[in-house]
Short mmCIF file of C-alpha atoms and ligand atoms in Angstrom, two decimals:
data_model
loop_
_atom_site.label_atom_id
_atom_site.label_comp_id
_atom_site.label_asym_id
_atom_site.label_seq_id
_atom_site.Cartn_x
_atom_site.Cartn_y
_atom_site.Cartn_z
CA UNK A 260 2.14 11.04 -41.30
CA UNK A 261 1.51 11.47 -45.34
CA UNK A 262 4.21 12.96 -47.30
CA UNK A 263 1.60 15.38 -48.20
CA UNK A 264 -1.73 17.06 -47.07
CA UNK A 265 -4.96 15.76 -47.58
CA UNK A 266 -7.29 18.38 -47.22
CA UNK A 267 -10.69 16.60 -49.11
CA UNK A 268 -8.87 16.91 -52.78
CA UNK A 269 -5.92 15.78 -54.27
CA UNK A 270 -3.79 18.18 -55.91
CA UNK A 271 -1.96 17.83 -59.16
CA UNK A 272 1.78 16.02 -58.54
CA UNK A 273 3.46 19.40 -59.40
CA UNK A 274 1.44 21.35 -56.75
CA UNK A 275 2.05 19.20 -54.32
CA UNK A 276 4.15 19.97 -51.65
CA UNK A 277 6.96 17.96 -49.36
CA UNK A 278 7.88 18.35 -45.72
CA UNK A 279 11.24 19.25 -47.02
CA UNK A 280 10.00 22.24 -49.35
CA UNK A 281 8.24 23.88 -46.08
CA UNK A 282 9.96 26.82 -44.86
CA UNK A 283 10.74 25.91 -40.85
CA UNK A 284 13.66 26.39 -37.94
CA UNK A 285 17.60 25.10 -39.55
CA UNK A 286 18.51 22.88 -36.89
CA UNK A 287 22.18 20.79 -36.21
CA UNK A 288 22.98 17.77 -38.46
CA UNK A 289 21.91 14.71 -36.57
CA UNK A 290 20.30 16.64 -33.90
CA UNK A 291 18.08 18.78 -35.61
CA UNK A 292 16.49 21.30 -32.67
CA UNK A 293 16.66 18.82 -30.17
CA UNK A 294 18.77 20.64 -27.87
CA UNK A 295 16.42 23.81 -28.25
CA UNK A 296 13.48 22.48 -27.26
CA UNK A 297 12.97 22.60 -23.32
CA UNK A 298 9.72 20.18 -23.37
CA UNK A 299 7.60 22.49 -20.73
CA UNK A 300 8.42 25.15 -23.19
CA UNK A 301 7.41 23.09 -26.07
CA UNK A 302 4.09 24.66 -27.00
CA UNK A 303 5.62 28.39 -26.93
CA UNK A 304 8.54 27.72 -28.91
CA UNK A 305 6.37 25.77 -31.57
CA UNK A 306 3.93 28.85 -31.78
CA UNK A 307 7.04 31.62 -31.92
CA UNK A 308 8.19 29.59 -35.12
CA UNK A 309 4.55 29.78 -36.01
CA UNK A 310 4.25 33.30 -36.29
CA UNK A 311 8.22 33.35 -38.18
CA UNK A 312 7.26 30.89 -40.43
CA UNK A 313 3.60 30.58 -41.33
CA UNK A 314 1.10 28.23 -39.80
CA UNK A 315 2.71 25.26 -41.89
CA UNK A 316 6.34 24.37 -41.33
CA UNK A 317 8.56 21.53 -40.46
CA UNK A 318 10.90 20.88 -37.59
CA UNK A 319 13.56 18.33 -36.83
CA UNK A 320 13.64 16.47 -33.71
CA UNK A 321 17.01 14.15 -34.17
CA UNK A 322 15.99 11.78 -36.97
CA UNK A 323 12.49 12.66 -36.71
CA UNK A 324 10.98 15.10 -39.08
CA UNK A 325 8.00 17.12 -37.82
CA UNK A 326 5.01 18.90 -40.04
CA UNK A 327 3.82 21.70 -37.41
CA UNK A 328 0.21 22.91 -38.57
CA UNK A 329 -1.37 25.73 -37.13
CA UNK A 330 -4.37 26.65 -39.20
CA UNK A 331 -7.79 25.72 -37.61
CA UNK A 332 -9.46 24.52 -40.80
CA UNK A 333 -6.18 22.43 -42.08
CA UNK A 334 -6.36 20.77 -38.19
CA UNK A 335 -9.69 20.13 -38.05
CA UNK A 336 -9.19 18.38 -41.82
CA UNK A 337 -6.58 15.68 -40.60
CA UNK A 338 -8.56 15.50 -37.06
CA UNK A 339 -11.21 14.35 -39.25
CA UNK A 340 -9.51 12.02 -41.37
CA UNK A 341 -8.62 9.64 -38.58
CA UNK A 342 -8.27 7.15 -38.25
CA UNK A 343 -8.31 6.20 -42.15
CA UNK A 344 -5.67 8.72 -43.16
CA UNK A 345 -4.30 9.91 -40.01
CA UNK A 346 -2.68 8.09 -36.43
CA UNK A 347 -1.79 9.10 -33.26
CA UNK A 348 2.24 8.41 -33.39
CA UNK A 349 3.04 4.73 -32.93
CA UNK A 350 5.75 6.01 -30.25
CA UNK A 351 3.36 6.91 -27.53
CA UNK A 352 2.02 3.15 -27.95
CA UNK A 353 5.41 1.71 -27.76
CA UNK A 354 6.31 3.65 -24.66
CA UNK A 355 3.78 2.70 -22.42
CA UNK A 356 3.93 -0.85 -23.68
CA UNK A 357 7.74 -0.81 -22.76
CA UNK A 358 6.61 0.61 -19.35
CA UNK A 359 4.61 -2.36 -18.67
CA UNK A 360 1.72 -0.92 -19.20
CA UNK A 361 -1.78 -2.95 -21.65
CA UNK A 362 -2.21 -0.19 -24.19
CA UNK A 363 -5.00 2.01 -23.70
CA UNK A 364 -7.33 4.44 -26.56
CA UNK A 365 -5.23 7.32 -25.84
CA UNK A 366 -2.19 5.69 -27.40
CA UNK A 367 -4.15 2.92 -29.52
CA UNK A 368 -4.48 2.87 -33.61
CA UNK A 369 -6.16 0.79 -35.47
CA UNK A 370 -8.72 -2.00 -34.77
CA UNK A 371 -7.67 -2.09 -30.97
CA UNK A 372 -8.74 1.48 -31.17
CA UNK A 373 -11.80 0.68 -32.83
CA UNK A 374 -12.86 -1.52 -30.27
CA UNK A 375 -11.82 0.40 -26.90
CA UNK A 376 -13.43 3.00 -27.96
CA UNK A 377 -17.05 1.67 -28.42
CA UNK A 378 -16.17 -0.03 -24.37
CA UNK A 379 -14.83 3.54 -23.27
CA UNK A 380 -17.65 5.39 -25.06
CA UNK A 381 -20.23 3.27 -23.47
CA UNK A 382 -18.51 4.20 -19.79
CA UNK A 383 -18.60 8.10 -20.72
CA UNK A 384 -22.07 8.67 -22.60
CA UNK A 385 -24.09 12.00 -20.66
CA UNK A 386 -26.29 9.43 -18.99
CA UNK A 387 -23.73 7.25 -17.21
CA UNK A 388 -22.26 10.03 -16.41
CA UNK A 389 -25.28 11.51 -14.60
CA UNK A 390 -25.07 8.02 -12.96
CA UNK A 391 -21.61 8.60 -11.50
CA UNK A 392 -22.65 11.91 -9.60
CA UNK A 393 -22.58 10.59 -5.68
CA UNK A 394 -19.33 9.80 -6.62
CA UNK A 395 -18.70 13.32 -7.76
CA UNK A 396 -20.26 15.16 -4.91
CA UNK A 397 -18.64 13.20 -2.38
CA UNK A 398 -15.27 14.54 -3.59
CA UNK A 399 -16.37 17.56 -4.36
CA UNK A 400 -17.46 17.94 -0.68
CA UNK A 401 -14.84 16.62 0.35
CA UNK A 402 -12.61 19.45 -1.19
CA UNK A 403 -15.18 22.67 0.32
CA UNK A 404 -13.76 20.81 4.00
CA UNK A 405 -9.88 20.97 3.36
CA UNK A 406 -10.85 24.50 1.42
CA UNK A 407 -12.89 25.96 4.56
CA UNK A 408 -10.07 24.78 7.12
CA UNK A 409 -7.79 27.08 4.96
CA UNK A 410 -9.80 29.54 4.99
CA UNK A 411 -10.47 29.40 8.10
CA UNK A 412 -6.24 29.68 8.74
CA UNK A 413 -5.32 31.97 6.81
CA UNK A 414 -3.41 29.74 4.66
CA UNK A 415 -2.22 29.91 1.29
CA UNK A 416 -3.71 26.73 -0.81
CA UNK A 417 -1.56 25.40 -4.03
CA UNK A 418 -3.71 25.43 -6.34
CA UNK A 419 -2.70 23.25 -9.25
CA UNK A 420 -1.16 20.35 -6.54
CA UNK A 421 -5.05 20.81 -4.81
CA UNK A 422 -7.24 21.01 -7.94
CA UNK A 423 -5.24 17.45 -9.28
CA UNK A 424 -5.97 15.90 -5.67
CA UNK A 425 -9.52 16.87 -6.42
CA UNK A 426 -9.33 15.49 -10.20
CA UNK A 427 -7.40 12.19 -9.30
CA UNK A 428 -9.88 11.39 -6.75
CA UNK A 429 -12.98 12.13 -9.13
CA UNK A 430 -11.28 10.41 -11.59
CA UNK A 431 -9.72 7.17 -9.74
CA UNK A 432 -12.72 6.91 -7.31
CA UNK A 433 -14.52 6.59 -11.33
CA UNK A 434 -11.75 4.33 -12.94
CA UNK A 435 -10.88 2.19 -10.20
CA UNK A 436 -14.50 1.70 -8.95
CA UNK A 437 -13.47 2.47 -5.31
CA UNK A 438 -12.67 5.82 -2.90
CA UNK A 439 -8.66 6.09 -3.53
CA UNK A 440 -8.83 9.68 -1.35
CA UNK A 441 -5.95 11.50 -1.62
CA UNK A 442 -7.22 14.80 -0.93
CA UNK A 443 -7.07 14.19 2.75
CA UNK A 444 -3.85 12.24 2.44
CA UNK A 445 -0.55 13.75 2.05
CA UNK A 446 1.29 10.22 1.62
CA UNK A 447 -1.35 8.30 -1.33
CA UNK A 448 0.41 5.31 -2.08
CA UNK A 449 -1.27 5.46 -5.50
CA UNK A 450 -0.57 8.83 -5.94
CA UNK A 451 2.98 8.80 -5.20
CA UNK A 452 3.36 5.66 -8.10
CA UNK A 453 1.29 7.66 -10.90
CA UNK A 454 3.16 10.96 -9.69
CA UNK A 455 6.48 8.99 -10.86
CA UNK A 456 4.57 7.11 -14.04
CA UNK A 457 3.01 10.19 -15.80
CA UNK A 458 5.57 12.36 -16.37
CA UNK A 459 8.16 10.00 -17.67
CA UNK A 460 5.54 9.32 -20.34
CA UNK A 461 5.89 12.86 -21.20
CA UNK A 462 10.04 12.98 -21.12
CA UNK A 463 10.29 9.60 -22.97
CA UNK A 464 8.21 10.57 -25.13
CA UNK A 465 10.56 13.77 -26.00
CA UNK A 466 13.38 12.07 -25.38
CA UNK A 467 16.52 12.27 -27.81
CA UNK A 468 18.31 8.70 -27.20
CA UNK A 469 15.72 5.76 -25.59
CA UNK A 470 18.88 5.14 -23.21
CA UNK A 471 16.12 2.88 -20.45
CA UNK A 472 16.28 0.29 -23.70
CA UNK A 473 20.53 -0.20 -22.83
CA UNK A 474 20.72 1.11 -19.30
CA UNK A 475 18.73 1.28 -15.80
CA UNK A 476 19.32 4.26 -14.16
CA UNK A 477 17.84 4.12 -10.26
CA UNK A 478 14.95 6.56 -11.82
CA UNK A 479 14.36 4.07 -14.15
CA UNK A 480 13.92 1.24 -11.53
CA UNK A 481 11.70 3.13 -9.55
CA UNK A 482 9.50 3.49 -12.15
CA UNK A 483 9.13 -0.66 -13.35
CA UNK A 484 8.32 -0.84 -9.03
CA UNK A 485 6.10 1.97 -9.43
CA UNK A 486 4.33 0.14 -12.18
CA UNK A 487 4.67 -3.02 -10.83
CA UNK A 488 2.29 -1.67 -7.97
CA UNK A 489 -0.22 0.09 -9.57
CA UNK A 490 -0.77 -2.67 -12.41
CA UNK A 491 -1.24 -5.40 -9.37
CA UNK A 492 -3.69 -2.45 -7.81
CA UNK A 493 -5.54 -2.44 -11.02
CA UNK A 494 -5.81 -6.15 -11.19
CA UNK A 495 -7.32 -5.90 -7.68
CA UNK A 496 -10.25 -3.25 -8.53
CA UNK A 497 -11.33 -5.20 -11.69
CA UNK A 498 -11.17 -8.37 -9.37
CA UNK A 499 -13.06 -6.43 -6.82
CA UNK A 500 -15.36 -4.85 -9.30
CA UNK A 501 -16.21 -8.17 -10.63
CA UNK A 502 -17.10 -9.45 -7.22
CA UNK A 503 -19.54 -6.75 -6.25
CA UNK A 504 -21.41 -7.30 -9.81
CA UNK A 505 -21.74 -10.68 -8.73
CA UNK A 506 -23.43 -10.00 -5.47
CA UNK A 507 -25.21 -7.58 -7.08
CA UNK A 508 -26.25 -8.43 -10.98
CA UNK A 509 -28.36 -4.94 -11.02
CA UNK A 510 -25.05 -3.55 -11.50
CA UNK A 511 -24.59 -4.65 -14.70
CA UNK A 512 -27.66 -2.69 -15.78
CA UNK A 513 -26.56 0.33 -14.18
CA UNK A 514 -23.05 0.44 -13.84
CA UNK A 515 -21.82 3.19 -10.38
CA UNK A 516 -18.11 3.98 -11.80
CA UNK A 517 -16.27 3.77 -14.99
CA UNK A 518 -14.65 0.34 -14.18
CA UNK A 519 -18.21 -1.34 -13.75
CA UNK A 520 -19.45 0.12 -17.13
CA UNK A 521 -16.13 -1.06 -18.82
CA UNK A 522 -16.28 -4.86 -17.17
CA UNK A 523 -20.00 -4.72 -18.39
CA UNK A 524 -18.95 -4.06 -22.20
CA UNK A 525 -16.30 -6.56 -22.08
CA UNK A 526 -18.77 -9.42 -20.51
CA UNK A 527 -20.95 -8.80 -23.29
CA UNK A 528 -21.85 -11.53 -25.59
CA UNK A 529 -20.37 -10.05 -28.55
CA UNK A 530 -17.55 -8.52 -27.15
CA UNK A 531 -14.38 -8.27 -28.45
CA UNK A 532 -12.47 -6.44 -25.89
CA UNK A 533 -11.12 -8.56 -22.28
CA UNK A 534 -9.91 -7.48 -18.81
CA UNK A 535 -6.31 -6.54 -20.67
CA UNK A 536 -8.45 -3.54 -22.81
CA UNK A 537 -10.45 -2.79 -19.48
CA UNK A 538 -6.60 -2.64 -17.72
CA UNK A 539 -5.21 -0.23 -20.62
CA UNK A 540 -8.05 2.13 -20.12
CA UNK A 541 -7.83 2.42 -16.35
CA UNK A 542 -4.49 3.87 -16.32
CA UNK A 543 -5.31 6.06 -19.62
CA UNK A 544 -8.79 7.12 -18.06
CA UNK A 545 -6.40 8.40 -14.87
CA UNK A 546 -4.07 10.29 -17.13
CA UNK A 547 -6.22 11.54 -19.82
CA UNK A 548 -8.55 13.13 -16.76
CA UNK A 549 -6.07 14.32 -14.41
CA UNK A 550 -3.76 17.34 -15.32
CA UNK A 551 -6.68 17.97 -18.62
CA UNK A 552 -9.06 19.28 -16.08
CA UNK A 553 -7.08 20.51 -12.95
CA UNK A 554 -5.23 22.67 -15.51
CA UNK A 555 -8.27 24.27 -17.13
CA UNK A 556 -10.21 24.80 -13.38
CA UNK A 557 -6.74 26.51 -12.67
CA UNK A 558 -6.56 28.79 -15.38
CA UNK A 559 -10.50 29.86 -15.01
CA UNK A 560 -9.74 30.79 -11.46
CA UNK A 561 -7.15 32.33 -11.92
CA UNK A 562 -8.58 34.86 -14.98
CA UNK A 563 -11.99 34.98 -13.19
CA UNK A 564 -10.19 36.80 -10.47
CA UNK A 565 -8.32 38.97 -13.19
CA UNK A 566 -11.81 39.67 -14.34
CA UNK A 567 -13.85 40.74 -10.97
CA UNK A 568 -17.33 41.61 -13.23
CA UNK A 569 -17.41 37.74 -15.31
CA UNK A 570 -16.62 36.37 -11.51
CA UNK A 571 -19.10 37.99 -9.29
CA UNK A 572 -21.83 37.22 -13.01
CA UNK A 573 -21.10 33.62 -12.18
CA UNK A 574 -21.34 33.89 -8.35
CA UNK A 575 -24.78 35.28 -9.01
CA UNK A 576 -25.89 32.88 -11.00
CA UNK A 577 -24.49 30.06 -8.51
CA UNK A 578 -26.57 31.73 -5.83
CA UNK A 579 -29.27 31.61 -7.89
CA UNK A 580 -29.43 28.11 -9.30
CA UNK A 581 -26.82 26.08 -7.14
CA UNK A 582 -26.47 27.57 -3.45
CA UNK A 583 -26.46 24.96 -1.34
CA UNK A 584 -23.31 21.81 -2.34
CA UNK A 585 -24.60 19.45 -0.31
CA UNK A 586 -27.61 19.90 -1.88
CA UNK A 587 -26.01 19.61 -5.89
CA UNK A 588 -28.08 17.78 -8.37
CA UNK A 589 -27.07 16.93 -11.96
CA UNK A 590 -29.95 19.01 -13.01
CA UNK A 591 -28.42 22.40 -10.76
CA UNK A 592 -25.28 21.45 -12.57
CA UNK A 593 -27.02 21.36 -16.08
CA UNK A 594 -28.27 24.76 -15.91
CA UNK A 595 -25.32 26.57 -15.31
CA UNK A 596 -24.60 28.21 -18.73
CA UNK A 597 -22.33 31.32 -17.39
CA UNK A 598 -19.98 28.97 -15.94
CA UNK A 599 -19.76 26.87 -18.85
CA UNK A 600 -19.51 29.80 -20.75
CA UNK A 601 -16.41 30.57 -18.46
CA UNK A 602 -14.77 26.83 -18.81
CA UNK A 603 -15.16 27.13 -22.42
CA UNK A 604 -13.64 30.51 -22.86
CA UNK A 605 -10.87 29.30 -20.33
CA UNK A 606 -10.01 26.65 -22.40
CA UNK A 607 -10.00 28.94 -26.32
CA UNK A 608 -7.81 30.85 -24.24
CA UNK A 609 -5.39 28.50 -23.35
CA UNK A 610 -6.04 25.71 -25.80
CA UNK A 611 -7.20 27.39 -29.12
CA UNK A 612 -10.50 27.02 -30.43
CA UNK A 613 -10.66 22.89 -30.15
CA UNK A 614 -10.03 22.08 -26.72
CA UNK A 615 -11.63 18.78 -27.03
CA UNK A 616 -9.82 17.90 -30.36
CA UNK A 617 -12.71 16.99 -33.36
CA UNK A 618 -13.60 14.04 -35.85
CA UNK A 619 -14.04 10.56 -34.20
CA UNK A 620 -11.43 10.74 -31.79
CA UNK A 621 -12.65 13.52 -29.92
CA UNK A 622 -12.21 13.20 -26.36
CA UNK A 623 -14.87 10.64 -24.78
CA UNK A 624 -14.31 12.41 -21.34
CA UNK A 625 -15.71 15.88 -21.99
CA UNK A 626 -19.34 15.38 -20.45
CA UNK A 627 -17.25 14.39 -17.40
CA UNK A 628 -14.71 16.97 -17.41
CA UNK A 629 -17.59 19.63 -17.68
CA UNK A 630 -19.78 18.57 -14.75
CA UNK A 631 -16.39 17.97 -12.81
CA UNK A 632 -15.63 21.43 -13.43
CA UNK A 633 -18.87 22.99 -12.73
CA UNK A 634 -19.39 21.51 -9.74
CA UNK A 635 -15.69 22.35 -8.56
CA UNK A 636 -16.35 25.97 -9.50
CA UNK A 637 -20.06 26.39 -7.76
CA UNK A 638 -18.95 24.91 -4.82
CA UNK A 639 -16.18 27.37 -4.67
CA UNK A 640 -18.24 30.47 -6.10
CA UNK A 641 -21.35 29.35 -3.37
CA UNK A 642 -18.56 29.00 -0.30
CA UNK A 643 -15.82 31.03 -0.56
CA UNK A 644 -14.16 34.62 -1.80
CA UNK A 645 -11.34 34.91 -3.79
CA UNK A 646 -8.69 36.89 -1.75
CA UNK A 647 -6.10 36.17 -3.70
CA UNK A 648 -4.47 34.12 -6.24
CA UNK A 649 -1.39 34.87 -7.66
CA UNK A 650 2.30 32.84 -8.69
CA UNK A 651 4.86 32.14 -5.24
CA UNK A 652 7.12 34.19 -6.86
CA UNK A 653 5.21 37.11 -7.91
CA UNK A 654 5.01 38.55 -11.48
CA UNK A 655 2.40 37.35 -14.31
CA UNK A 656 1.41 33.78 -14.09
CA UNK A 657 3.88 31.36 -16.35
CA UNK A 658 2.96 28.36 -18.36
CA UNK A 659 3.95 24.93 -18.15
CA UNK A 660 3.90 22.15 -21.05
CA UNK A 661 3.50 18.43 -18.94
CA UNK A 662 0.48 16.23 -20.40
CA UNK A 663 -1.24 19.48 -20.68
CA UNK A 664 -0.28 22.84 -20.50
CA UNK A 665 -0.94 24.43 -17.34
CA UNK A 666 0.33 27.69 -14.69
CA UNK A 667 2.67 27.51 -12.80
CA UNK A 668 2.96 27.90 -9.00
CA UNK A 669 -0.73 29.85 -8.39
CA UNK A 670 -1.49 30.23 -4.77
CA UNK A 671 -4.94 30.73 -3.65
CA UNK A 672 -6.22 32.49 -0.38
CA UNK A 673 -9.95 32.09 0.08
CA UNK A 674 -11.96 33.47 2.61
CA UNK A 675 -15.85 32.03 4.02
CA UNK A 676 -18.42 33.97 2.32
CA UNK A 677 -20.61 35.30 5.35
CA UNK A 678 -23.37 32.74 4.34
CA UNK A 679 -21.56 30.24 4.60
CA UNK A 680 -20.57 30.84 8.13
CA UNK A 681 -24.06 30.92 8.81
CA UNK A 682 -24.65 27.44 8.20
CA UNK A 683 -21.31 26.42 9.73
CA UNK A 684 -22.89 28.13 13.07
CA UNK A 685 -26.29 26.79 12.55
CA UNK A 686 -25.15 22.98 12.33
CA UNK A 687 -23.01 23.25 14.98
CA UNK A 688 -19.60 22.89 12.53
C1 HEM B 857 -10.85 19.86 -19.52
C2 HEM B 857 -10.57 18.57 -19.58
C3 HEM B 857 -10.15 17.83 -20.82
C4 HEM B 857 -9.63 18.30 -21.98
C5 HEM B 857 -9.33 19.75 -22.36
C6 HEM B 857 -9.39 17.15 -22.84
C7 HEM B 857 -8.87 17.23 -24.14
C8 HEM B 857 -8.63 16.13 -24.94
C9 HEM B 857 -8.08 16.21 -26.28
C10 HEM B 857 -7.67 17.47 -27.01
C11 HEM B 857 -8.00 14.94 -26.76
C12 HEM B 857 -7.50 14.53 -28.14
C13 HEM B 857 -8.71 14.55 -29.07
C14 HEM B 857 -8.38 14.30 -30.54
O1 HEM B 857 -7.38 13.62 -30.82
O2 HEM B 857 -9.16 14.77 -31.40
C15 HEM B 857 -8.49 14.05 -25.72
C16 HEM B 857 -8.56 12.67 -25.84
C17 HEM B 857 -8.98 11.84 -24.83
N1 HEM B 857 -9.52 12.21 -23.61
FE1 HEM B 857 -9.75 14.11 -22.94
N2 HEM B 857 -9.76 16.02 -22.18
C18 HEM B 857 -10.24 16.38 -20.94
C19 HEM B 857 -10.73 15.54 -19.96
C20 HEM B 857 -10.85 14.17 -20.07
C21 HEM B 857 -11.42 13.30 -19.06
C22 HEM B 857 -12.02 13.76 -17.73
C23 HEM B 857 -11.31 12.02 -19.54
C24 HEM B 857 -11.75 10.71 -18.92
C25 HEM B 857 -11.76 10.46 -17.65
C26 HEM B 857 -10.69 12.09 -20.85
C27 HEM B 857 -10.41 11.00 -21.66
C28 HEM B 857 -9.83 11.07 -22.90
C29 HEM B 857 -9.47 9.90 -23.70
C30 HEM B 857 -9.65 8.44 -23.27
C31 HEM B 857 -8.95 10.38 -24.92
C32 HEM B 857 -8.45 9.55 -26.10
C33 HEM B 857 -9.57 9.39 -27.13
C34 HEM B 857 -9.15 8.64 -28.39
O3 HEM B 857 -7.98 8.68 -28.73
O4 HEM B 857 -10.03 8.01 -29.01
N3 HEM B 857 -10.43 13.41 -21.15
N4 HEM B 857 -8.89 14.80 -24.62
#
């Protein structure tokens, strides 16, 4: 970060301002407000200090000093200015680099993010997306079974553990070029390995002391096994993925999954980016989709049934447009404006008013995460009612800071919408 703003004009040396001349929270020598800061808790202590100390102050996180902005026009500035003025922190890079892990766009800067992103662009543009729809729809179908045999039982589903089933197995069965499944599977090999992997990128990110660089606790040789495994599983899809394009050169002109779009930009004659940069982007691909979209599919549900009129709007419209999911097509999907009203309003409630970030590193997934989410939410809206959906524990719904920010233990009772058990009857089901 710059010692000072750039917001499109330099100011005179005596306007200028330092990180240490903004107001912001006194914190202990040394530690600064390390021990205050509970990461899940992160974004809602940062945002109280925001409304005590103006939407620009500093923070100290042991040795590291922190400018906190939270004025829409000043963040969309430095979003913009990347990646000439700006960088994504070097730490994040380091991290999963110490993990084991072939750095990926997420946490890349420079000229190795100049040239991932052209391959991961080219694997997310609307019309490879459209491309990747079977894929969707099988999951997505896959999901209305396990939801209908809870209905049919009575039983309470959890919803964020379900919805990032449903995500990891859009986004894997994408990224890895092959059906991973864990929605039907309680034990996911896979699953269980990135389930251990993701969220100590989150705590060593946060962490005080990088004590894994002097000491291996058992939690931190689980993770280099956990690694270990799902970087030899990656090496096997790209190998995999690379024999199938073989059989099959048609492939290459229209790639079925992310991995097969991402091999095709690295084959390329003028490529510059290998099966390392395809390997990096696997893994980020996984996280960057995962908890991003289950978390914003949670939240919607869970104010659409707060808000019975905006739900039973976008159940009309579903009956209207999209009634049958079997019968989904990209264009069904396309024309459902309500419900992408809803996602977007979902997300400026719980994200602010860029929930995709801005300037060139805007997120590349966003076509995805949108059709992922509409078809997740017309396949429930055409199937099921809402009986419920409300936290284990009772009282208001509370939030939780991982990758994303998301609720916390929402349980969802559904029950089959008389239609629906028409067509269950009629086929025999
Ligand atoms: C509702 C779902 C999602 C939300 C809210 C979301 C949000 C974001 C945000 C805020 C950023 C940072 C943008 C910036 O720095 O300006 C980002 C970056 C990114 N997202 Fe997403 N995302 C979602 C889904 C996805 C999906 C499904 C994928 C791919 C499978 C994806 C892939 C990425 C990648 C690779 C980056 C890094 C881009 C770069 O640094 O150049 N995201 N996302």
């Amino acid at each position: 970060m710059q010692r000072h703003l750039d917001t499109g004009h330099t100011p005179a040396p005596e306007q200028q301002r330092h990180l240490s001349d903004l107001p912001g929270p006194r914190g202990l020598p040394w530690l600064g407000q390390a021990l205050r800061l509970r990461p899940a808790r992160l974004h809602l202590q940062l945002e109280a200090w925001g409304r005590q100390y103006g939407p620009c102050y500093q923070c100290r996180f042991g040795q590291r000093a922190i400018l906190v902005v939270a004025d829409h026009a000043t963040i969309q500035t430095l979003l913009r200015k990347r990646p000439e003025r700006f960088r994504r922190p070097l730490l994040g890079g380091r991290i999963a680099r110490e993990m084991g892990f072939d750095e990926g766009l997420f946490f890349a800067n420079d000229e190795v993010w100049q040239r991932q992103r052209r391959m991961v662009m080219a694997g997310l543009d609307p019309g490879h997306v459209k491309a990747y729809f079977p894929t969707l729809l099988n999951v997505t179908l896959r999901r209305r079974s396990r939801w209908r045999a809870a209905a049919q039982n009575g039983a309470r589903i959890d919803l964020q553990a379900d919805l990032m089933r449903f995500t990891v197995d859009a986004s894997a069965g994408l990224a890895f070029g092959v059906d991973v499944n864990t929605l039907d599977s309680d034990d996911d090999v896979i699953q269980q390995h990135l389930n251990r992997i993701f969220p100590k990128l989150h705590k060593r990110g946060l962490a005080l002391l990088p004590y894994w660089r002097y000491v291996r606790l058992p939690s931190d040789r689980a993770l280099d096994r956990s690694v270990a495994a799902v970087q030899e599983a990656i090496r096997g899809f790209i190998a995999g993925a690379r024999h199938r394009m073989q059989l099959d050169p048609s492939l290459r002109e229209q790639p079925r999954n992310l991995l097969e779009a991402m091999i095709c930009a690295a084959d390329r004659a003028d490529s510059d980016v290998n099966d390392h940069d395809v390997a990096g982007n696997v893994i980020v691909l996984l996280l960057a989709g995962e908890d991003t979209t289950a978390n914003t599919l949670a939240w919607m549900i869970e104010l659409l049934h707060r808000h019975p009129e905006a739900l039973e709007r976008a159940r009309a419209e579903v009956r209207s447009l999209a009634p049958d999911p079997a019968g989904f097509t990209p264009e069904q999907m396309a024309a459902l404006d309500y419900l992408d009203a809803c996602a977007q309003e979902t997300m400026r409630l719980k994200r602010v008013s860029m929930p995709f970030g801005a300037g060139p590193r805007i997120c590349p997934g966003r076509y995805l995460a949108l059709l992922e989410m509409n078809m997740a939410m017309a396949m429930l809206l055409s199937s099921f009612g809402i009986e419920t959906v409300a936290p284990a524990e009772g009282g208001t719904t509370r939030e939780h800071l991982s990758f994303s920010m998301g609720p916390v233990g929402l349980r969802m009772r559904l029950r089959p919408l008389h239609g629906e058990f028409q067509r269950l009857s009629a086929n025999g089901a």
